[in-house]
Short mmCIF file of C-alpha atoms and ligand atoms in Angstrom, two decimals:
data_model
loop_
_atom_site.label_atom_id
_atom_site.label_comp_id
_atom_site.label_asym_id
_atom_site.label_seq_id
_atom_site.Cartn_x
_atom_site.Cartn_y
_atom_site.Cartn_z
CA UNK A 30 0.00 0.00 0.00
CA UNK A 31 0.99 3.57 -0.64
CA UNK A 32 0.55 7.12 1.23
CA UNK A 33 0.76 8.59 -1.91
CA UNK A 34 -1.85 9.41 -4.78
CA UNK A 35 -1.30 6.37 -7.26
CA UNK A 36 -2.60 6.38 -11.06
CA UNK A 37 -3.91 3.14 -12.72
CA UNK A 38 -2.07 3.73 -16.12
CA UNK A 39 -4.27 1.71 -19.11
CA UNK A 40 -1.79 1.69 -21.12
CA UNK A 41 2.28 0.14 -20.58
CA UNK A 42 4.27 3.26 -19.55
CA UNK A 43 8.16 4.49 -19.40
CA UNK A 44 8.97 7.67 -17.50
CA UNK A 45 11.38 9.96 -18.20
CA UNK A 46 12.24 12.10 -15.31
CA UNK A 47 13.97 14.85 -15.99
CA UNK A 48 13.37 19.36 -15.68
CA UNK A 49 11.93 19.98 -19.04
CA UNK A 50 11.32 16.32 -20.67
CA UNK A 51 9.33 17.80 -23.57
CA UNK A 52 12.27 19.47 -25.14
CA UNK A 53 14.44 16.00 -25.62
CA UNK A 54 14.76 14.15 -28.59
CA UNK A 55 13.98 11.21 -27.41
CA UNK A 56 10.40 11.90 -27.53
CA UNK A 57 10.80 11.16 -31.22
CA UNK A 58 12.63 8.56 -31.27
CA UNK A 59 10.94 6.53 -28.26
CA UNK A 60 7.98 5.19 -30.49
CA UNK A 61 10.33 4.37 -33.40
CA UNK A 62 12.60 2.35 -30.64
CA UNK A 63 9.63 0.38 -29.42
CA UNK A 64 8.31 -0.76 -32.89
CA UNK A 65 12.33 -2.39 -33.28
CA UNK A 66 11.87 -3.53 -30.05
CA UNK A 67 7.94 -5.40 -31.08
CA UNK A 68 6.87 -3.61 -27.31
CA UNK A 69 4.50 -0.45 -29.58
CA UNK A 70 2.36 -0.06 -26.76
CA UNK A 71 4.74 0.78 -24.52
CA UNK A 72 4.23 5.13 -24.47
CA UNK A 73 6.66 7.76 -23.36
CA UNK A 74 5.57 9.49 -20.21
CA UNK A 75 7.82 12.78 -19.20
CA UNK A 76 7.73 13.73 -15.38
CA UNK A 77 9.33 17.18 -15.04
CA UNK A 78 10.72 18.02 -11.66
CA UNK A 79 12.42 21.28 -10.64
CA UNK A 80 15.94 21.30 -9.75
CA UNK A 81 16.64 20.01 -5.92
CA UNK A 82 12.99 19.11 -5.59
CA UNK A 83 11.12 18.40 -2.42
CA UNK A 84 12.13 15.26 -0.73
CA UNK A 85 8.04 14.17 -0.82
CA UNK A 86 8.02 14.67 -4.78
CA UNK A 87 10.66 12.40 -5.73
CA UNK A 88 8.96 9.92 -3.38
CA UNK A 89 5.86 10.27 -5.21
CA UNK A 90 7.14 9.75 -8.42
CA UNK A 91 8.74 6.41 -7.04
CA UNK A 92 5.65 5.41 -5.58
CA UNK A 93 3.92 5.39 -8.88
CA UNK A 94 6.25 3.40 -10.34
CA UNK A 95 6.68 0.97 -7.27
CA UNK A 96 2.88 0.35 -6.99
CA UNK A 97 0.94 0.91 -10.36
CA UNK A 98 1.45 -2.19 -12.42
CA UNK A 99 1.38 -0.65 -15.73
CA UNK A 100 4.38 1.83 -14.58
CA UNK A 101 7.12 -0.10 -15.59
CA UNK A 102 10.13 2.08 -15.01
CA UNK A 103 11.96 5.14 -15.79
CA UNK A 104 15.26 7.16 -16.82
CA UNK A 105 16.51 9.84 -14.23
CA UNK A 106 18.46 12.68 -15.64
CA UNK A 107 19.15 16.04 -13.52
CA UNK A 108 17.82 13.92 -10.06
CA UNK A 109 19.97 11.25 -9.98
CA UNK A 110 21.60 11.79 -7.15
CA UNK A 111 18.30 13.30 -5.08
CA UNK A 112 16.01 11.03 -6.23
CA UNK A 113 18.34 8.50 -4.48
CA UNK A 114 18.75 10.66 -1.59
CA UNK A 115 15.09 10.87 -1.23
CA UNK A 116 13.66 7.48 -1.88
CA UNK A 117 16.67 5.00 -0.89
CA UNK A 118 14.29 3.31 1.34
CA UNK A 119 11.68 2.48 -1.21
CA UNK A 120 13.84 0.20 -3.29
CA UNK A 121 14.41 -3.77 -2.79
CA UNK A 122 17.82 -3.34 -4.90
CA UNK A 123 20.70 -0.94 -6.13
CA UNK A 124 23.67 -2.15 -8.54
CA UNK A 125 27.45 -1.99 -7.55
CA UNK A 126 28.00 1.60 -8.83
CA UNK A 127 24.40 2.97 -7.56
CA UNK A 128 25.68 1.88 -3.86
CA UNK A 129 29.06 3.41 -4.39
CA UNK A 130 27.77 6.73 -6.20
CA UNK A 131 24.63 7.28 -4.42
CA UNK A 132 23.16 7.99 -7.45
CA UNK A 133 20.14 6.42 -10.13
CA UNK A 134 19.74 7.20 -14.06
CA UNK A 135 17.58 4.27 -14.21
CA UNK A 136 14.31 2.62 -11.86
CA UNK A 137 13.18 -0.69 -12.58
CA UNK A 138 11.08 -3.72 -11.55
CA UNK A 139 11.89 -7.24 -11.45
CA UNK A 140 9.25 -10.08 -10.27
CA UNK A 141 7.91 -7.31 -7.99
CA UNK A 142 10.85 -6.10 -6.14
CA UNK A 143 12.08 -2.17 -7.25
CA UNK A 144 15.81 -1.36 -8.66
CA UNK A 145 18.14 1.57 -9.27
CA UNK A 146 20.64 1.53 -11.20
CA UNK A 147 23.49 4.10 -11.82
CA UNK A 148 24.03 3.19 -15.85
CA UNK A 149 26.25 6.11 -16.43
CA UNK A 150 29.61 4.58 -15.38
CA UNK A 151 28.63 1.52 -17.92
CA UNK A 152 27.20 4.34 -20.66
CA UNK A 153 30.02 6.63 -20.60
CA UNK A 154 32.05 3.62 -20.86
CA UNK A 155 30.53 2.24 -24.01
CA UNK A 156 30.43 5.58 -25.59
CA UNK A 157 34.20 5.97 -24.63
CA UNK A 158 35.20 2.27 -26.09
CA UNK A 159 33.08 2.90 -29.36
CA UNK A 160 35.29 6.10 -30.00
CA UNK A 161 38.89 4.58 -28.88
CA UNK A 162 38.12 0.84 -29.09
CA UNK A 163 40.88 -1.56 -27.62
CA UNK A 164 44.72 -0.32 -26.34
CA UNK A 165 44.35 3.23 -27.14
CA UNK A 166 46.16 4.05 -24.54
CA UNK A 167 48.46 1.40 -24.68
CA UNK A 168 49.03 2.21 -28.38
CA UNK A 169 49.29 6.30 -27.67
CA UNK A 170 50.44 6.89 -24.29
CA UNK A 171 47.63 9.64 -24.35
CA UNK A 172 46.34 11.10 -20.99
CA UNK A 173 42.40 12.69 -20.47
CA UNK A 174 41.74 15.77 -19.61
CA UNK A 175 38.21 16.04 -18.29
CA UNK A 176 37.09 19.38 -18.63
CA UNK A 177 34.15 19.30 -15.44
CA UNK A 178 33.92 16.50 -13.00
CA UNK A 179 29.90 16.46 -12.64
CA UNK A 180 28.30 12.54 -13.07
CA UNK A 181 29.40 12.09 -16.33
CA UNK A 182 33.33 13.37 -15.82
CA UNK A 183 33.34 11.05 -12.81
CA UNK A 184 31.57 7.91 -14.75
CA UNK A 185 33.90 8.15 -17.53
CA UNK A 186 36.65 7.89 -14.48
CA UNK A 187 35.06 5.20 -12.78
CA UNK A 188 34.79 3.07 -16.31
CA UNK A 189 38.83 3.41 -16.69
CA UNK A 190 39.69 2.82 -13.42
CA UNK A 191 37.40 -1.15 -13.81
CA UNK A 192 39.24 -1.35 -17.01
CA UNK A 193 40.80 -4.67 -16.48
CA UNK A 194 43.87 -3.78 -19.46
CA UNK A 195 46.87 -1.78 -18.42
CA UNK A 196 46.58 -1.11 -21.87
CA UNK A 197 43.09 0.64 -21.82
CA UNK A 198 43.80 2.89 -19.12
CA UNK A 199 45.79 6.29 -19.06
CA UNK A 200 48.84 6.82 -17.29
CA UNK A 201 46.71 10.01 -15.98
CA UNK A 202 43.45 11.31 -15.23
CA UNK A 203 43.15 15.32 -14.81
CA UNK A 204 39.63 16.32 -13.62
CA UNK A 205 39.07 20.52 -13.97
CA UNK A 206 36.22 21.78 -12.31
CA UNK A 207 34.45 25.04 -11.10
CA UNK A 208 33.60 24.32 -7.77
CA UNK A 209 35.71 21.78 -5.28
CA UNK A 210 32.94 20.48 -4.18
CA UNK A 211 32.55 17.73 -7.07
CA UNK A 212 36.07 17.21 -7.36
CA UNK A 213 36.36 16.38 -3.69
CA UNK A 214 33.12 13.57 -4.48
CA UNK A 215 35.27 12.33 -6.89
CA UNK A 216 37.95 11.67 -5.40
CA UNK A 217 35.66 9.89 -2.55
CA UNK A 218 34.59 7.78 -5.29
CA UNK A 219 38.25 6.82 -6.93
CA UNK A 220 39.67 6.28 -3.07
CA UNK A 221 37.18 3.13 -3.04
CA UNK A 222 39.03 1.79 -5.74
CA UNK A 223 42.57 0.34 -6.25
CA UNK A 224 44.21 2.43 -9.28
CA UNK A 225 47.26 2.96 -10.54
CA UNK A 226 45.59 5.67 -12.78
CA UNK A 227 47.42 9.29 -11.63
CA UNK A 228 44.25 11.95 -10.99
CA UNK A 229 44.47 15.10 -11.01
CA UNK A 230 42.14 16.92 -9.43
CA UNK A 231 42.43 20.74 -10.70
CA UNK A 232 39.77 23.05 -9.26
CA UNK A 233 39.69 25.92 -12.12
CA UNK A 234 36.97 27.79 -14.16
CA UNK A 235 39.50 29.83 -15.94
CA UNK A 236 39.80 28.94 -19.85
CA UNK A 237 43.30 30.30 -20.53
CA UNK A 238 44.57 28.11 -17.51
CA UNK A 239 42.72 25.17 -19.27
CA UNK A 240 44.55 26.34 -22.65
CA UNK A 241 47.77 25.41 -20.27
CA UNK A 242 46.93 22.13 -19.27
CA UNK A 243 46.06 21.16 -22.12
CA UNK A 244 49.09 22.53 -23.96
CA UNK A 245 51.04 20.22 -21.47
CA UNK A 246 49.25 16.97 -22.37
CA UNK A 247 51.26 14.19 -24.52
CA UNK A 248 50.32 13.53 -28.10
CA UNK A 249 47.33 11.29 -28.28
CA UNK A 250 45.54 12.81 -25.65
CA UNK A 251 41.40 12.65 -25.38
CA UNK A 252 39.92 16.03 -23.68
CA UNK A 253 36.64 15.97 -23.26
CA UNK A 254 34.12 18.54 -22.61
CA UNK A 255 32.34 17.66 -19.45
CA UNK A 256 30.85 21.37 -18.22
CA UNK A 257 27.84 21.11 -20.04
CA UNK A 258 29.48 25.12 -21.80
CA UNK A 259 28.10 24.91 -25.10
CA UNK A 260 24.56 24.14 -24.18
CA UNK A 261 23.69 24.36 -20.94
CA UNK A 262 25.74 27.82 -20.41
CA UNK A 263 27.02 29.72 -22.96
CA UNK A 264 31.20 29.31 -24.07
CA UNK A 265 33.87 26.79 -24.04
CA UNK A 266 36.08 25.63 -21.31
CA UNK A 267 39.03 26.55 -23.63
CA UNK A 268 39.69 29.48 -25.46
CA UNK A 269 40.20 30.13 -29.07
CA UNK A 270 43.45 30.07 -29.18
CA UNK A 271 43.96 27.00 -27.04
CA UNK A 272 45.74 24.15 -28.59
CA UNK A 273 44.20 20.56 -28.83
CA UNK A 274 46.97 17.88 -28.67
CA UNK A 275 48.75 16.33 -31.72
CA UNK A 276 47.21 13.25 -32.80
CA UNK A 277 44.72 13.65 -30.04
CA UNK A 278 40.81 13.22 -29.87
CA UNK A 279 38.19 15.82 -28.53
CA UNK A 280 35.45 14.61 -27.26
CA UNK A 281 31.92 17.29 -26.64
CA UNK A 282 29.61 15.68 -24.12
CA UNK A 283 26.33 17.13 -25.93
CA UNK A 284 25.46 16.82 -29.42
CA UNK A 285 23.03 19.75 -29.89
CA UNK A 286 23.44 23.71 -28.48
CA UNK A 287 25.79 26.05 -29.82
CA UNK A 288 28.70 23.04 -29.43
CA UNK A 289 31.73 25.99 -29.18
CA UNK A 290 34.10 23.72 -27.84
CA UNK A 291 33.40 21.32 -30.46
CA UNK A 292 33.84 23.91 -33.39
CA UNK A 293 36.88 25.11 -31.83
CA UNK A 294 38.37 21.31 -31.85
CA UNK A 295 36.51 21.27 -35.95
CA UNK A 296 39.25 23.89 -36.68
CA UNK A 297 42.54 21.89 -35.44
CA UNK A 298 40.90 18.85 -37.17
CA UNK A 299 43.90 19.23 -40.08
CA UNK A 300 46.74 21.18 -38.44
CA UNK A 301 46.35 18.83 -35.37
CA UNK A 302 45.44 15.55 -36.52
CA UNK A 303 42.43 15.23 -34.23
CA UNK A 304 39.76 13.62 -34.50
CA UNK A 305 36.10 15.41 -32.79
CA UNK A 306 33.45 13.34 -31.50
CA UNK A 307 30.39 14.56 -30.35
CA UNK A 308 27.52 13.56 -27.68
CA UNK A 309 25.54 11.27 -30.36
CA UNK A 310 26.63 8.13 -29.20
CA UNK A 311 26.46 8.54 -25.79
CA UNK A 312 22.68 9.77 -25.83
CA UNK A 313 21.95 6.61 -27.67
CA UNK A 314 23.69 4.25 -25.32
CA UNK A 315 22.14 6.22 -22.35
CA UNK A 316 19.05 5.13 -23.49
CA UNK A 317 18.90 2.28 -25.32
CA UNK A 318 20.68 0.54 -21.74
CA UNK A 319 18.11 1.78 -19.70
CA UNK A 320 15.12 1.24 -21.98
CA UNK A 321 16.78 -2.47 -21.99
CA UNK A 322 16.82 -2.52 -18.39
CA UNK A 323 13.37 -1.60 -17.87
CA UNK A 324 11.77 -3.98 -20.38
CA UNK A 325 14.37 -6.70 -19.93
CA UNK A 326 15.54 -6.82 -23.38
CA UNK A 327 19.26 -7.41 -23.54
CA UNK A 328 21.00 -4.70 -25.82
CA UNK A 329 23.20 -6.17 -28.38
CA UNK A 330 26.10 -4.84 -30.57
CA UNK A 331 23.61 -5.93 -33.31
CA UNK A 332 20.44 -4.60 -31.49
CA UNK A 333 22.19 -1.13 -30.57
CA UNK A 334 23.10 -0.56 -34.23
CA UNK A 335 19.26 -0.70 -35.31
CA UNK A 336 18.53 1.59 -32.57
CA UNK A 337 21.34 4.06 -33.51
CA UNK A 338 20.25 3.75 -37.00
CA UNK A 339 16.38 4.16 -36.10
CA UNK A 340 17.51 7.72 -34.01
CA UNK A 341 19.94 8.87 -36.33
CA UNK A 342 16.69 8.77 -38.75
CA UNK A 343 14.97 11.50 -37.01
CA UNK A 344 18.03 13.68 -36.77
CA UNK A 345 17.53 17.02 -38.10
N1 NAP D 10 25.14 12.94 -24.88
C1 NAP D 10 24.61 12.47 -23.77
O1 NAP D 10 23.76 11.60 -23.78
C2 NAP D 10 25.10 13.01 -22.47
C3 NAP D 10 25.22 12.15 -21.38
C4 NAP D 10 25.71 12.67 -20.17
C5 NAP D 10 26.00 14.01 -20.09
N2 NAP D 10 25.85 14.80 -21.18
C6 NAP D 10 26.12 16.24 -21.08
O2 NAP D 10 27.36 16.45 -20.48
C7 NAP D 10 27.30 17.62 -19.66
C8 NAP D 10 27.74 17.24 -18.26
O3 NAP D 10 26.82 16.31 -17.73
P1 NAP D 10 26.85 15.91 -16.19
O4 NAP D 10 25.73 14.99 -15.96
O5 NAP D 10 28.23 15.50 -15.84
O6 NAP D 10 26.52 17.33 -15.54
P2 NAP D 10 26.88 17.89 -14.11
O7 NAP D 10 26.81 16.78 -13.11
O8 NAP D 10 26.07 19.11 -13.92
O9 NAP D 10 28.44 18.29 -14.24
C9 NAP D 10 28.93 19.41 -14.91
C10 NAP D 10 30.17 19.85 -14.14
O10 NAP D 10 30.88 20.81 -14.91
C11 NAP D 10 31.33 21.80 -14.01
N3 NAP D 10 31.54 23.05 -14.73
C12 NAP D 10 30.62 23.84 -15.33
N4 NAP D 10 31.21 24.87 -15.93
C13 NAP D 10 32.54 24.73 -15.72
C14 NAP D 10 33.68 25.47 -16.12
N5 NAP D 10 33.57 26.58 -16.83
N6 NAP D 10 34.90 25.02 -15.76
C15 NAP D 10 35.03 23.90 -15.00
N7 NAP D 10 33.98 23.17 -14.60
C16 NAP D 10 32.75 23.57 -14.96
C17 NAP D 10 30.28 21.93 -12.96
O11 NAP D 10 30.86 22.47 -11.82
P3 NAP D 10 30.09 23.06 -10.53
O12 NAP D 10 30.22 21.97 -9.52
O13 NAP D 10 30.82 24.26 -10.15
O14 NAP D 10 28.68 23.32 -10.96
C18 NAP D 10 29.82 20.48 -12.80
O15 NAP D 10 30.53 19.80 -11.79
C19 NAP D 10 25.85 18.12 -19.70
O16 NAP D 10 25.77 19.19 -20.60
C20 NAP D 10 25.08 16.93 -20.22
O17 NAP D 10 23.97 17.32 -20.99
C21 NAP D 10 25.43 14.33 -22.36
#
């Protein structure tokens, strides 16, 4: 039984919890995914929540979920880490890296008992591999700078330090952020693990002092654009005149906004030999894993390429 207000859905339904759910493009490409997928009556729901929401909200949401049988899970972006916070208690089950991040990007059920599950560390990770693929690092002796150290700087960490392969893991790790605040959580999170991984943690929001740390990095170095500048807040972490390294790869979280960071990399593309990737793959991995956790569907290589290609068809 539940204190709170629950709705009888008629129809099978997937939430997407986020602060304005309407504006993603994943309300296009949700139907298409669940015709590949032979669920079609599975609909889209968006639940939009403000930023640090009350305690009592995020339960609600979790309730409905929890105790309406059509409500049969959701993806958490923005809340991940208060929606945990808030609703710990409700849940029968949390996954290795949801226990050691306190945090959820996906809720679940499974033969009636309710999951979390932190997917970014195992998202980032595939969106990382897909890009470098085996040895990179081995092969290039490349380091990472990760330009903000929010969830998705810190899951990208967290997927290196579990690589099993000297070979796939850099001799260094620098984390930049604003505030110390997330850097200090992420080191929390990397002192539960064994590493021989060097991180830096560099608390800066200055983009000529960026410019110098990444002028310092070794050839075949990845720096990614974590901050979310670009498209959530306007700029780049780096300035103009900053130089990407030799033979190295830049990497933009997002793959829509006004990308700066990502057109500043497009114009080394030549001089530097660098490759630019953007946040395409990684929104489609974010998904499709979650959307595979919720309706038990396992995602494979061969699976995730139909669902890229189905996404990638509603691109505009
Ligand atoms: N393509 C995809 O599917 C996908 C998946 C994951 C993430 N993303 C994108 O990647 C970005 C980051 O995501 P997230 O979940 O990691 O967000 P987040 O948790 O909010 O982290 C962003 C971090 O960047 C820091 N930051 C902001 N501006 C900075 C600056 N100028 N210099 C240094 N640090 C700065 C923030 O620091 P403070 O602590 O000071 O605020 C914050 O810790 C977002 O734009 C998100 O949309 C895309």
């Amino acid at each position: 039984m539940s204190s709170y207000p629950i709705i009888n859905k008629m129809v099978p339904t997937f939430y997407f919890i986020g602060v304005t759910t309407g504006k993603s493009s994943i309300n296009k490409v949700f139907p298409l995914w669940m015709e590949v997928l032979g669920r079609p009556e599975v609909v889209l729901e968006g639940i939009d929540h403000k930023i640090h929401d009350e305690p009592e909200a995020y339960r609600a949401t979790v309730a409905q979920i929890k105790h309406d049988p059509n409500s049969l899970g959701a993806l958490v972006t923005t809340h991940k880490l208060d929606i945990f916070t808030a609703a710990e208690d409700m849940f029968d089950h949390f996954d290795p890296y949801a226990q050691v991040t306190r945090e959820m990007s996906s809720i679940s059920k499974r033969n009636g008992r309710l999951e979390g599950h932190a997917k970014d560390p195992i998202t980032a990770g595939l969106s990382l591999d897909h890009i470098i693929g085996d040895s990179y690092f081995g092969n290039t002796g490349g380091h990472i700078l990760c330009l903000g150290a929010g969830g998705s700087g810190l899951a990208t960490l967290l997927h290196l330090i579990n690589k099993a392969n000297k070979v796939d893991r850099p001799d260094k790790f620098i984390a930049v952020n604003r505030s110390p605040g997330r850097l200090d959580h992420m080191r929390d999170m990397a002192n539960k693990y064994e590493t021989d991984i060097q991180i830096e943690y560099v608390v800066n929001s200055d983009p000529r002092k960026n410019d110098e740390l990444m002028a310092q990095l070794p050839e075949g170095s990845i720096v990614i654009n974590a901050t979310g500048m670009g498209k959530d807040t306007p700029g780049s972490p780096v300035t103009d005149e900053g130089q990407f390294p030799k033979n190295g790869i830049a990497w933009e979280f997002n793959y829509r906004g006004e990308l700066d960071f990502m057109h500043q990399a497009l114009r080394q593309v030549e001089s530097r030999n660098l490759r630019v990737e953007d946040g395409w793959v990684y929104f489609v991995h974010g998904w499709s894993q979650v959307v595979g956790q919720v309706l038990d569907i396992e995602i494979t290589p061969e699976l995730f390429k139909r669902l890229d290609e189905t996404a990638v068809s509603t691109r505009s």
